[in-house]
mmCIF file of C-alpha atoms and ligand atoms in Angstrom:
data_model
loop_
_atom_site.group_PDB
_atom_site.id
_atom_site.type_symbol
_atom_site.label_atom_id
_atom_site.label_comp_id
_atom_site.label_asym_id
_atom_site.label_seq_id
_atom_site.Cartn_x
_atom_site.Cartn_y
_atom_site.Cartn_z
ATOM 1 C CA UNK A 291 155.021 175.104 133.340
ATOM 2 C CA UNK A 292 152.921 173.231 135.699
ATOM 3 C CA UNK A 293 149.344 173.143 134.015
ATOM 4 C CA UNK A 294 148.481 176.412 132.652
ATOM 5 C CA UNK A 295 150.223 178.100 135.984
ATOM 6 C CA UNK A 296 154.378 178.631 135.391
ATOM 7 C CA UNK A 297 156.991 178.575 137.500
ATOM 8 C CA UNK A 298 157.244 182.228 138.619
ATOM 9 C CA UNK A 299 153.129 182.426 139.630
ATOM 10 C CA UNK A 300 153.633 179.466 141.657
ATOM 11 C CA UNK A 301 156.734 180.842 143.005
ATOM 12 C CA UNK A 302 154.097 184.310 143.829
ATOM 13 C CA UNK A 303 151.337 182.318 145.321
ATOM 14 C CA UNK A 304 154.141 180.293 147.902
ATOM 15 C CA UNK A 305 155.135 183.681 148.879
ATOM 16 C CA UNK A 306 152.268 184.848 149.528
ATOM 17 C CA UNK A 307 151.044 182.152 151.926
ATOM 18 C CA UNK A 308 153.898 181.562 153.356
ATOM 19 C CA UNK A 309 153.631 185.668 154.517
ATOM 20 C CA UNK A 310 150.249 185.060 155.445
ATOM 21 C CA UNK A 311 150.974 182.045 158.002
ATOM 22 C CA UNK A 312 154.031 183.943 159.210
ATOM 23 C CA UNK A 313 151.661 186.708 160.004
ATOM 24 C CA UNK A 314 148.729 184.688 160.740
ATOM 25 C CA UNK A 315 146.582 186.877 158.730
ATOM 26 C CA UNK A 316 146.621 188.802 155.715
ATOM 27 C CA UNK A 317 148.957 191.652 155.817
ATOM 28 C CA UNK A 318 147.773 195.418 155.745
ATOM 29 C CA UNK A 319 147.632 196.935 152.578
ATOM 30 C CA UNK A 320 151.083 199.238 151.828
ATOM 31 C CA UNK A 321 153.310 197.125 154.094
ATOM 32 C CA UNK A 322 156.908 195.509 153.254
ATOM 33 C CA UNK A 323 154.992 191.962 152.751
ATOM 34 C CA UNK A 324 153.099 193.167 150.136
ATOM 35 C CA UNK A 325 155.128 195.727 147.777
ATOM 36 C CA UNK A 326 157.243 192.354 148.393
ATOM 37 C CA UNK A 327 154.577 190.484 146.704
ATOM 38 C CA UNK A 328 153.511 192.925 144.698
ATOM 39 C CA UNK A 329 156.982 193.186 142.800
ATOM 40 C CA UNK A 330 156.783 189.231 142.715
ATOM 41 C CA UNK A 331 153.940 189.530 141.168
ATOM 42 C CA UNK A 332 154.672 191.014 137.781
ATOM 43 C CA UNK A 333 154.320 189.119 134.822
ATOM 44 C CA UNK A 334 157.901 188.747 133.094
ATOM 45 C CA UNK A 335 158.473 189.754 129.220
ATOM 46 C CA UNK A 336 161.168 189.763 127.422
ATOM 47 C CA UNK A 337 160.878 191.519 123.999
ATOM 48 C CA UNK A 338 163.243 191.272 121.161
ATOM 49 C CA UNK A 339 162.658 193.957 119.099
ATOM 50 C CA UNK A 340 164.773 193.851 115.384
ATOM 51 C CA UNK A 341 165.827 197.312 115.614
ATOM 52 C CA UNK A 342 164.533 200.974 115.256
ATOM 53 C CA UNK A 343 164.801 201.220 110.797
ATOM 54 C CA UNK A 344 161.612 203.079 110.599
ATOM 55 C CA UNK A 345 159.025 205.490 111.978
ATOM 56 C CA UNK A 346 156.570 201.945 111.573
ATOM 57 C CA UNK A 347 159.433 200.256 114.269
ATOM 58 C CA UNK A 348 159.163 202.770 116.656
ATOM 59 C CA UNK A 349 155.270 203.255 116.707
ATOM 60 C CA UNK A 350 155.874 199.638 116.882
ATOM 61 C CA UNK A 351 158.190 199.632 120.500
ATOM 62 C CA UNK A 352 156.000 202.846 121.544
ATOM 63 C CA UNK A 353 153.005 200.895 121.501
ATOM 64 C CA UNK A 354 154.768 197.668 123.665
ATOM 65 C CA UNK A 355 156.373 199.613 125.920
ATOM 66 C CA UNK A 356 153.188 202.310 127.109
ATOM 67 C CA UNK A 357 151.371 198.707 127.410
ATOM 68 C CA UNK A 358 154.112 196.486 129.417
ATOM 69 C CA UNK A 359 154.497 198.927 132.437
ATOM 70 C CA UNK A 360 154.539 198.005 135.355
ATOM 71 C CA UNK A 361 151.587 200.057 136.578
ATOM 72 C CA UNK A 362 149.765 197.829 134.290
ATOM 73 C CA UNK A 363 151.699 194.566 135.870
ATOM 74 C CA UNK A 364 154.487 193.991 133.551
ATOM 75 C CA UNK A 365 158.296 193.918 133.958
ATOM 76 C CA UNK A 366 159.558 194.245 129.998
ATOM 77 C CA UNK A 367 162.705 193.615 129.335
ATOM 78 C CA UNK A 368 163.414 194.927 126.137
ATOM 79 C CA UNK A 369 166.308 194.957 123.695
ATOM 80 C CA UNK A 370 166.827 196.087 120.372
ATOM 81 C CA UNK A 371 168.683 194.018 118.082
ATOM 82 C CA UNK A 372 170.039 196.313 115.618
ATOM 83 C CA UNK A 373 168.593 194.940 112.606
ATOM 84 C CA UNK A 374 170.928 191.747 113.349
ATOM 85 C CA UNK A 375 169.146 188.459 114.317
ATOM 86 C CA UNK A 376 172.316 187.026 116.046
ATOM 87 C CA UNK A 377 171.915 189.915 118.391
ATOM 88 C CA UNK A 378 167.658 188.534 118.687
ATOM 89 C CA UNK A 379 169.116 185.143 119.374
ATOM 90 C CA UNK A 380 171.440 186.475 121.884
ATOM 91 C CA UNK A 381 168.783 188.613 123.562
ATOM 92 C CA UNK A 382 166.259 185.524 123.593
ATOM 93 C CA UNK A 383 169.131 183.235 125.637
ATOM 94 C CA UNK A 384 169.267 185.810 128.265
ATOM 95 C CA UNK A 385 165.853 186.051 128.430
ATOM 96 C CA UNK A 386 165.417 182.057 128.874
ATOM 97 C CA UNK A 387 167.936 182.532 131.170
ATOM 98 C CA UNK A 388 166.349 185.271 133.005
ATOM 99 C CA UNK A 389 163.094 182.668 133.402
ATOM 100 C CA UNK A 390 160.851 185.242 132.342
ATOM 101 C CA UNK A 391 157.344 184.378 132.140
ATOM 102 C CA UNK A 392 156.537 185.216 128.065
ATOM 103 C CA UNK A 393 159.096 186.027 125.232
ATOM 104 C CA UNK A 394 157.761 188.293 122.739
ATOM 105 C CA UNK A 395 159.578 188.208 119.185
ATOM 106 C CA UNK A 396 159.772 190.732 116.634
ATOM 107 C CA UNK A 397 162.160 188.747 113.984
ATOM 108 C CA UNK A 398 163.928 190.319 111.454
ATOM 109 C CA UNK A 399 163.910 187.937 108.838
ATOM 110 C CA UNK A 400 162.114 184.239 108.610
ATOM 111 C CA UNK A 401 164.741 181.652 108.693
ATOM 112 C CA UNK A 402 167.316 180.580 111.531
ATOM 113 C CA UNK A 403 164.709 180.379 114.333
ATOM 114 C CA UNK A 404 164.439 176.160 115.010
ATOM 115 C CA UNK A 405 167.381 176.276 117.236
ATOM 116 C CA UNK A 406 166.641 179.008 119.469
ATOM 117 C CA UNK A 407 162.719 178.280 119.862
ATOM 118 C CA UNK A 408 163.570 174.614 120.613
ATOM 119 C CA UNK A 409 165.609 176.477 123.578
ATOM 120 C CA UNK A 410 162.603 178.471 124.585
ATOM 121 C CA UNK A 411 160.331 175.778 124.412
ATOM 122 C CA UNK A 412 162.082 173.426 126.360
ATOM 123 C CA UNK A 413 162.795 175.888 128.764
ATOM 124 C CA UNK A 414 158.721 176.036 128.790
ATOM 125 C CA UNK A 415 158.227 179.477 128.230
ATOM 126 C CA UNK A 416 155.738 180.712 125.536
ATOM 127 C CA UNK A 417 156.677 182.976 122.490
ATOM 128 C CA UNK A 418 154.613 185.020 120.643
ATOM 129 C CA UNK A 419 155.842 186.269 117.528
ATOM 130 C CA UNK A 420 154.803 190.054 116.519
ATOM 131 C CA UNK A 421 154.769 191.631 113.575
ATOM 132 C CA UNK A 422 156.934 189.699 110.696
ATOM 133 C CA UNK A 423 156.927 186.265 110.838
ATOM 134 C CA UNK A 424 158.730 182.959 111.682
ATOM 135 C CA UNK A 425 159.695 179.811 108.942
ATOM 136 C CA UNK A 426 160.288 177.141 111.137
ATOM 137 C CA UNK A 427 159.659 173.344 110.779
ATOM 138 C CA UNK A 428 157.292 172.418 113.359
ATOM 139 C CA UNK A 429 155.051 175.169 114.075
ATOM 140 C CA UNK A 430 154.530 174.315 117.827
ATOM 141 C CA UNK A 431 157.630 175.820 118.341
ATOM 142 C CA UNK A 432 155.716 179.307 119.243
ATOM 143 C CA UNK A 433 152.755 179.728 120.362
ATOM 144 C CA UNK A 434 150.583 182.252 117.876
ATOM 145 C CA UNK A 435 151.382 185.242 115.772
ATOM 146 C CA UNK A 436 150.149 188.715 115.143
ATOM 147 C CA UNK A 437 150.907 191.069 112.525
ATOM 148 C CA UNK A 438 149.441 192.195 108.793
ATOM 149 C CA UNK A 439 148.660 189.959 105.427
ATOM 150 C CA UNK A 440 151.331 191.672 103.562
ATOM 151 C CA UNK A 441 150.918 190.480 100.575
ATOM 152 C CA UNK A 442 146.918 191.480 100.984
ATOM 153 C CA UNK A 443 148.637 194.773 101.506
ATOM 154 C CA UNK A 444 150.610 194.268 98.643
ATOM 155 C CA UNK A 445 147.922 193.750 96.735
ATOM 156 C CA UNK A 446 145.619 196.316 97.630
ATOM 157 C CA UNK A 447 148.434 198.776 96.442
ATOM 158 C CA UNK A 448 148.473 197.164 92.933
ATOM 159 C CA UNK A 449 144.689 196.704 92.542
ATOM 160 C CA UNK A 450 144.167 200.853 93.610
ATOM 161 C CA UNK A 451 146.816 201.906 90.642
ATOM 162 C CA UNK A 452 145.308 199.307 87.940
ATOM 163 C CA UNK A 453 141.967 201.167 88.474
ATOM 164 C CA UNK A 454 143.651 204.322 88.530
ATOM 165 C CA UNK A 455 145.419 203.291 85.277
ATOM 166 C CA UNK A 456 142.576 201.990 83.637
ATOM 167 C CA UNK A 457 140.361 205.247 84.975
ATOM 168 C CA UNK A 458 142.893 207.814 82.962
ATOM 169 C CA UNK A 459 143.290 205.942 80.350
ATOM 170 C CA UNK A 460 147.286 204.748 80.693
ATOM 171 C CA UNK A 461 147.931 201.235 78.773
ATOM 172 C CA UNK A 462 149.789 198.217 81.154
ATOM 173 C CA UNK A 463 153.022 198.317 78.469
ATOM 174 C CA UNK A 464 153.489 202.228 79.528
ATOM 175 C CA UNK A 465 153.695 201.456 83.097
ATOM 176 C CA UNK A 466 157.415 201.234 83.400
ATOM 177 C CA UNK A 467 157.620 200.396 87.229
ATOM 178 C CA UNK A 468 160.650 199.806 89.738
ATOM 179 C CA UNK A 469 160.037 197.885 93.450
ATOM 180 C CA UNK A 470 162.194 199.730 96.018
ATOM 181 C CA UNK A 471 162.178 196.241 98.590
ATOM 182 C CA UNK A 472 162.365 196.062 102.035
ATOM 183 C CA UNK A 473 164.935 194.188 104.174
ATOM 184 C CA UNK A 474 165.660 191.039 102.444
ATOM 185 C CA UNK A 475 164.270 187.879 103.714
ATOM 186 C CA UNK A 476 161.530 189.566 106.010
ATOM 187 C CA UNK A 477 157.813 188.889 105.903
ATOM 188 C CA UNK A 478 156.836 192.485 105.119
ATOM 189 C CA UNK A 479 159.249 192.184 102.372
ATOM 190 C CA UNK A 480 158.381 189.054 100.726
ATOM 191 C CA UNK A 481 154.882 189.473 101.307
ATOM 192 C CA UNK A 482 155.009 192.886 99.449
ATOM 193 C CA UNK A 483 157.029 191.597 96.443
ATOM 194 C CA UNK A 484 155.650 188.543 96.194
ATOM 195 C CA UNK A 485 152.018 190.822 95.389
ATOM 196 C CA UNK A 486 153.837 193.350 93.512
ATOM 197 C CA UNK A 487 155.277 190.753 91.229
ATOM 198 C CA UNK A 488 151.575 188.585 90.938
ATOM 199 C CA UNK A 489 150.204 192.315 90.036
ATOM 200 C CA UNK A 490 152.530 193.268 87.669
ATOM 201 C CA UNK A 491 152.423 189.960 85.797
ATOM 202 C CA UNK A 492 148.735 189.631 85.585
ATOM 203 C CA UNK A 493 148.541 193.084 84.522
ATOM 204 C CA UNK A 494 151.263 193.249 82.090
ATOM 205 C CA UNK A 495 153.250 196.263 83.833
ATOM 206 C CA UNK A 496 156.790 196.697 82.522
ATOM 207 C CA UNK A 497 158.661 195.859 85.478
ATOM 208 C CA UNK A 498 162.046 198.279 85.224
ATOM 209 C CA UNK A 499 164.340 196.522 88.405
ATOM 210 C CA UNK A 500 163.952 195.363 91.568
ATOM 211 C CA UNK A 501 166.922 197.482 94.203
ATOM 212 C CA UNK A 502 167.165 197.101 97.675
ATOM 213 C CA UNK A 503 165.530 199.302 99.942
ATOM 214 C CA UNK A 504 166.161 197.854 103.318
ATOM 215 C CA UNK A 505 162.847 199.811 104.791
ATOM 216 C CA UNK A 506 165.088 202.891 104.919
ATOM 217 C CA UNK A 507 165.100 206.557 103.477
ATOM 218 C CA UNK A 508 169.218 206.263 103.005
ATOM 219 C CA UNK A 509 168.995 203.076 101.305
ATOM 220 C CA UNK A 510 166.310 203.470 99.011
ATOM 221 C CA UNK A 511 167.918 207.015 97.854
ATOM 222 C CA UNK A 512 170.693 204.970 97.212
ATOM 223 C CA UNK A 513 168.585 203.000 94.767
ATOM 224 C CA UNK A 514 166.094 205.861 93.661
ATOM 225 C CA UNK A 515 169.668 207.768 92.362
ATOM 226 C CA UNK A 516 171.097 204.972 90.576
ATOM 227 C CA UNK A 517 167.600 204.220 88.899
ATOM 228 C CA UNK A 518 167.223 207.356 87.180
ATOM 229 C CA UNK A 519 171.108 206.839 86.300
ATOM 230 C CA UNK A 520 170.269 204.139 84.326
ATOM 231 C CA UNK A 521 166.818 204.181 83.071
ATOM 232 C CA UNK A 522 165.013 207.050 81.179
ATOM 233 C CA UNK A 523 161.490 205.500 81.321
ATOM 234 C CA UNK A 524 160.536 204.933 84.888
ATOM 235 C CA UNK A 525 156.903 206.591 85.867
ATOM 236 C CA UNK A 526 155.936 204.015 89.043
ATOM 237 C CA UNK A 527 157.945 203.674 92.203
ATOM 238 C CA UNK A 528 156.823 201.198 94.519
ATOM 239 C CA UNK A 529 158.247 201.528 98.039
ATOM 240 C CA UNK A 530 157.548 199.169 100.029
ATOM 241 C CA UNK A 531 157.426 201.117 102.843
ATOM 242 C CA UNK A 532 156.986 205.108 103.964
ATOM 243 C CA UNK A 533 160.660 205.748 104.665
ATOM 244 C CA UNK A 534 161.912 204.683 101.499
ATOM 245 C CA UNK A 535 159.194 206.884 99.579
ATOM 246 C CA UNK A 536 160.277 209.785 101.467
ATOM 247 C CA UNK A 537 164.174 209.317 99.929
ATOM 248 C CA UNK A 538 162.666 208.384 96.400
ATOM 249 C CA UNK A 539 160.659 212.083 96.556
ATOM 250 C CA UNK A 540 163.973 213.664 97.759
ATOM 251 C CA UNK A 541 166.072 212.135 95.014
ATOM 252 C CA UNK A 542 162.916 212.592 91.946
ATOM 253 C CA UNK A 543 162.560 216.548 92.868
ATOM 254 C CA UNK A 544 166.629 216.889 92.718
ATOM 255 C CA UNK A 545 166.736 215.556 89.385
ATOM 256 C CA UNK A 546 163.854 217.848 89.151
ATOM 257 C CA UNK A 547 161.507 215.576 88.264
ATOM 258 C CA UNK A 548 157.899 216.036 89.832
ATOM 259 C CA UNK A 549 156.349 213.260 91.713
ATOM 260 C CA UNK A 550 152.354 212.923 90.861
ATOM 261 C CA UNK A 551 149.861 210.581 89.312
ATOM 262 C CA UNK A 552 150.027 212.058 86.414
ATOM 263 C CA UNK A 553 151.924 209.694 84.523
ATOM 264 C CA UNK A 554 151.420 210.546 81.156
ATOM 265 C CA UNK A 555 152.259 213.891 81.626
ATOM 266 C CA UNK A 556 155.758 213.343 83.042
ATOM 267 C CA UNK A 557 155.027 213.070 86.903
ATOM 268 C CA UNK A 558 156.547 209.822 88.429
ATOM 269 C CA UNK A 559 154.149 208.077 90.344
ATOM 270 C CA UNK A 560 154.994 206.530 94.209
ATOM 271 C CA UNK A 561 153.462 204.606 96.106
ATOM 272 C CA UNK A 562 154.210 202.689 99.351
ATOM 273 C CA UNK A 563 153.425 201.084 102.490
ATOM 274 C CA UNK A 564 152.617 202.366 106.256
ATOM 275 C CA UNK A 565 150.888 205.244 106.920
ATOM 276 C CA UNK A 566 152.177 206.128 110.363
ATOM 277 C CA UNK A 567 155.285 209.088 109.301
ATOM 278 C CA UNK A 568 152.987 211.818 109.437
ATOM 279 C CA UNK A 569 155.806 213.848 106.472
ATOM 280 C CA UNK A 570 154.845 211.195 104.947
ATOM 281 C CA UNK A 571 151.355 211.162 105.258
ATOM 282 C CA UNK A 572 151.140 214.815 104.395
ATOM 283 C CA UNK A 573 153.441 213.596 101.488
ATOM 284 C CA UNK A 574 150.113 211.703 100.175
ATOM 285 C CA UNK A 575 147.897 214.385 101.014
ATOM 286 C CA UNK A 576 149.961 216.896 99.010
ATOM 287 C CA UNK A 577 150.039 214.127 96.117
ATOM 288 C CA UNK A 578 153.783 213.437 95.976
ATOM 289 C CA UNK A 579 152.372 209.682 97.020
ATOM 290 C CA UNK A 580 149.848 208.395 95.117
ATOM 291 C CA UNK A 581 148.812 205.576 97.414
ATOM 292 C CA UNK A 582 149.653 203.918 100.681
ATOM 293 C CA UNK A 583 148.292 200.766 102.124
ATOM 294 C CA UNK A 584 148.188 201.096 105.765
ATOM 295 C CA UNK A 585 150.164 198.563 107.997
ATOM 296 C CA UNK A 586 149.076 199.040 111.650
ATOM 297 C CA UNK A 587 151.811 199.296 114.270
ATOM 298 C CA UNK A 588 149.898 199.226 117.123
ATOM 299 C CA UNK A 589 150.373 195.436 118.368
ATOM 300 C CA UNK A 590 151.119 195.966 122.081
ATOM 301 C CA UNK A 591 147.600 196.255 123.484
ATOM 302 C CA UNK A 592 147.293 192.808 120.634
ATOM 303 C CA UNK A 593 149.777 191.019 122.391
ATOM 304 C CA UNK A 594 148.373 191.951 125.923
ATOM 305 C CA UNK A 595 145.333 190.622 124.878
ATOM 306 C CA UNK A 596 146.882 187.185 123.606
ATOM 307 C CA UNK A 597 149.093 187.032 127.229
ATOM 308 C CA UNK A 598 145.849 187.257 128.938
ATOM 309 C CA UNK A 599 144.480 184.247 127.057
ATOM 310 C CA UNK A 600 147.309 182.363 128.019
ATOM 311 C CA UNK A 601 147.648 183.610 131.647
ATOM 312 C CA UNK A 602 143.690 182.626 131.725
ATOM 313 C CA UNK A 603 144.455 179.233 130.203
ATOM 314 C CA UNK A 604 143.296 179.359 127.169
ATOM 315 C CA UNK A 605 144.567 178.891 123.849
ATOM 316 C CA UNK A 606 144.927 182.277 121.539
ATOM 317 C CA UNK A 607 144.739 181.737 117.784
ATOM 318 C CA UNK A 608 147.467 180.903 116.205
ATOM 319 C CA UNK A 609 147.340 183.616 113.650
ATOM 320 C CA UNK A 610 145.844 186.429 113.458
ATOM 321 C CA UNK A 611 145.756 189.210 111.319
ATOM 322 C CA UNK A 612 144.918 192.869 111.247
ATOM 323 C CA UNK A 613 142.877 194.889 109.621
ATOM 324 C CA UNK A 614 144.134 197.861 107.522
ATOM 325 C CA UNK A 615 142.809 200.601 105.211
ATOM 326 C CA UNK A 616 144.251 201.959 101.979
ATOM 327 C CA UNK A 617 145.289 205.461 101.978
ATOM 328 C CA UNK A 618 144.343 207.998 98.374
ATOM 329 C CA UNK A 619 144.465 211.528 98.174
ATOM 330 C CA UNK A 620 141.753 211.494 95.306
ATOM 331 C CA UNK A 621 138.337 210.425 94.467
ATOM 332 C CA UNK A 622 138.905 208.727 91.221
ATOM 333 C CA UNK A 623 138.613 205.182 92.650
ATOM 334 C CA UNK A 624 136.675 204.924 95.185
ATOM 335 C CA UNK A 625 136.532 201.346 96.189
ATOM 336 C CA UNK A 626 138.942 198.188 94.273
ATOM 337 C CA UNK A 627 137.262 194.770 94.529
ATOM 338 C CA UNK A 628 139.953 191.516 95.012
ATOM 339 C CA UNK A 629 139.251 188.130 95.881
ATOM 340 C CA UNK A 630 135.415 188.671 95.629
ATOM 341 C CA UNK A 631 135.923 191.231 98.267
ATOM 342 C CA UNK A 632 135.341 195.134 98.039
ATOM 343 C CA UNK A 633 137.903 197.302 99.670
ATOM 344 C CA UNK A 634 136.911 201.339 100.361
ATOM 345 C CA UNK A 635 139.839 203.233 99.670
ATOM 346 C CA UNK A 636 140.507 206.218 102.245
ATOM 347 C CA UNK A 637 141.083 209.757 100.683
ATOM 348 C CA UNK A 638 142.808 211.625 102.998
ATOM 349 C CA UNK A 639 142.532 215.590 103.500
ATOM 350 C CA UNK A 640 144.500 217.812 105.130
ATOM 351 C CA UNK A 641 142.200 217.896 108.268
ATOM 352 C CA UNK A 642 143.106 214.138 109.067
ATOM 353 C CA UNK A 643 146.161 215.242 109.487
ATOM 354 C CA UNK A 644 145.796 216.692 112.524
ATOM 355 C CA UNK A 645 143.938 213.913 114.478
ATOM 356 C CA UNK A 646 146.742 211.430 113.114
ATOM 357 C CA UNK A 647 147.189 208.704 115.875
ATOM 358 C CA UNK A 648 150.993 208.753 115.842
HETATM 359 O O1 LIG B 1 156.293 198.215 107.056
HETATM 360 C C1 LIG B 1 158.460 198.878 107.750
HETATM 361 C C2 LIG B 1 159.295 198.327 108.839
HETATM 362 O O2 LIG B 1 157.699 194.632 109.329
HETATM 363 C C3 LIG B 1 155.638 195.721 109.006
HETATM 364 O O3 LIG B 1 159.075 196.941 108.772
HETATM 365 C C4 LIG B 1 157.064 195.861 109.266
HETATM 366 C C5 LIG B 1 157.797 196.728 108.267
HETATM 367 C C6 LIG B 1 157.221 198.121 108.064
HETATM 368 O O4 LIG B 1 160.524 198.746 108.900
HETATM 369 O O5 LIG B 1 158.347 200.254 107.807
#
């Protein structure tokens, strides 16, 4: 980096006046020269994605990749990492190598990153870090975030079923509740335990186990099958995300069990995290979910907006979160206060279903 102008755009502007003096003036529009320049020209990202687990993921690379085209003025190089952050380090070397012009990071867990990002950064290329996030020691080491307040989320979630609980009447000691978890070690999962447990605690729910649901359906049926195995008293299941609901309904209704909010009358309660699988979606609607707190997928037009800053020379904010709604199918509570803050709460009706953006 030279100033706020890299390598590769000074590289683009010598081009350019060198073909200008070679030509003495400015070349026609459409000729060699300039598809020349204008393939010089485009800005240079390489994006790790951690892998396609979920319908959130791929909303997720959907919305990068209709954003980074090159119509718009982007070269992406993208690779998926298959869930396995060796594979993101891997991918991030090449892309240092490569000299592109921005790295984009979607990690899959929070640890493990100093080495790498001291690579990128002396290599002077920015990262920004999407969706989950990074633990490193010195924070300079990227340049800013964007993604959701899980725990918020987390919260949110927790907060909507102690109103509901309170509302029909259902004491904290009868809430016998398990927390289907995400991938181990990720933001989205420690985030969303790390409210679940605060909740629970405060609240005084019985909290049944804690299984691993690694953000997917298989997994968390996995889990779902050998909870009912070995408990009798489980009413709440808290997925902590969309995909693992959908195998927890699957495996409830085999054991025929019905999933509903109707806790005291047998129904096992879910509730989870997302809001962009539309079966899942319609899931809530038709009241086999009880409650999902949105987490918005949609960062690639957010990250354009940050590369822009940065291309413009000035400095993004280093974090910045998104807003998200929490998703009911009923009336009862309209609205949960937390932190001195009021939160609507979305009910959902079959007609949304049909404008859903994903
Ligand atoms: O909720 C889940 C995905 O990190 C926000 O990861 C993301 C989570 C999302 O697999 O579905």
């Amino acid at each position: 980096m030279i100033g706020n102008i890299n390598i590769k755009t000074l590289k683009t502007i010598l081009v350019v006046s060198l073909c200008c003096l070679l030509a003495g003036c400015y070349p026609a529009k459409g000729t060699e020269a300039e598809r020349v320049v204008e393939e010089e020209d485009l800005i240079t990202i390489g994006f790790s994605q951690l892998g396609a687990e979920s319908d959130w993921r791929n909303a997720n690379t959907e919305s990068m990749k209709s954003v980074f085209t090159r119509e718009n003025g982007y070269d992406l190089i993208f690779e998926d990492a298959q869930q396995k952050q060796t594979n993101q380090i891997t991918a991030i070397r090449s892309f240092i190598q490569q000299d592109v012009d921005y790295i984009v990071l979607a990690p899959v867990t929070e640890t493990g990153w100093d080495t790498v990002l001291m690579e990128a950064r002396e290599a002077g290329i920015p990262v920004i870090i999407v969706d989950r996030q990074v633990n490193v020691a010195d924070d300079d080491l990227f340049t800013c975030w964007v993604g959701s307040d899980f725990e918020l989320e987390a919260r949110k979630v927790c907060m909507w079923m102690s109103y509901y609980f309170r509302k029909k009447g259902v004491a904290p000691e009868d809430v016998h509740i398990v927390d289907i978890q995400g991938t181990i070690g990720s933001t989205a999962q420690i985030g969303r335990t790390k409210g679940f447990d605060h909740m629970a605690k405060l609240y005084g729910w019985d909290v049944v186990a804690h299984e691993e649901g690694d953000f997917t359906k298989s997994k968390a049926k996995e889990s779902m099958f050998n909870i009912l195995r070995n408990y009798d008293n489980v009413n709440v299941v808290y997925c902590e995300n969309d995909n693992e609901a959908l195998g927890v309904i699957e495996v409830i209704e085999a054991s025929g069990r019905k999933c509903g909010s109707d806790i005291t009358n047998g129904e096992i309660m879910v509730v989870s995290f997302d809001g962009v699988n539309k079966k899942a979606v319609s899931s809530l609607v038709a009241g086999q979910i009880s409650c999902i707190g949105e987490c918005n997928p949609l960062h690639g037009p957010r990250v354009e907006s940050i590369i822009r800053k940065l291309a413009a020379g000035n400095e993004p904010y280093k974090y910045q979160y998104v807003n998200e709604k929490l998703y009911t199918n009923t009336a009862a509570v309209p609205s949960i206060m937390l932190g001195g803050k009021e939160y609507n709460v979305t009910m959902l009706r079959e007609s949304d279903l049909h404008q859903w953006p994903y």
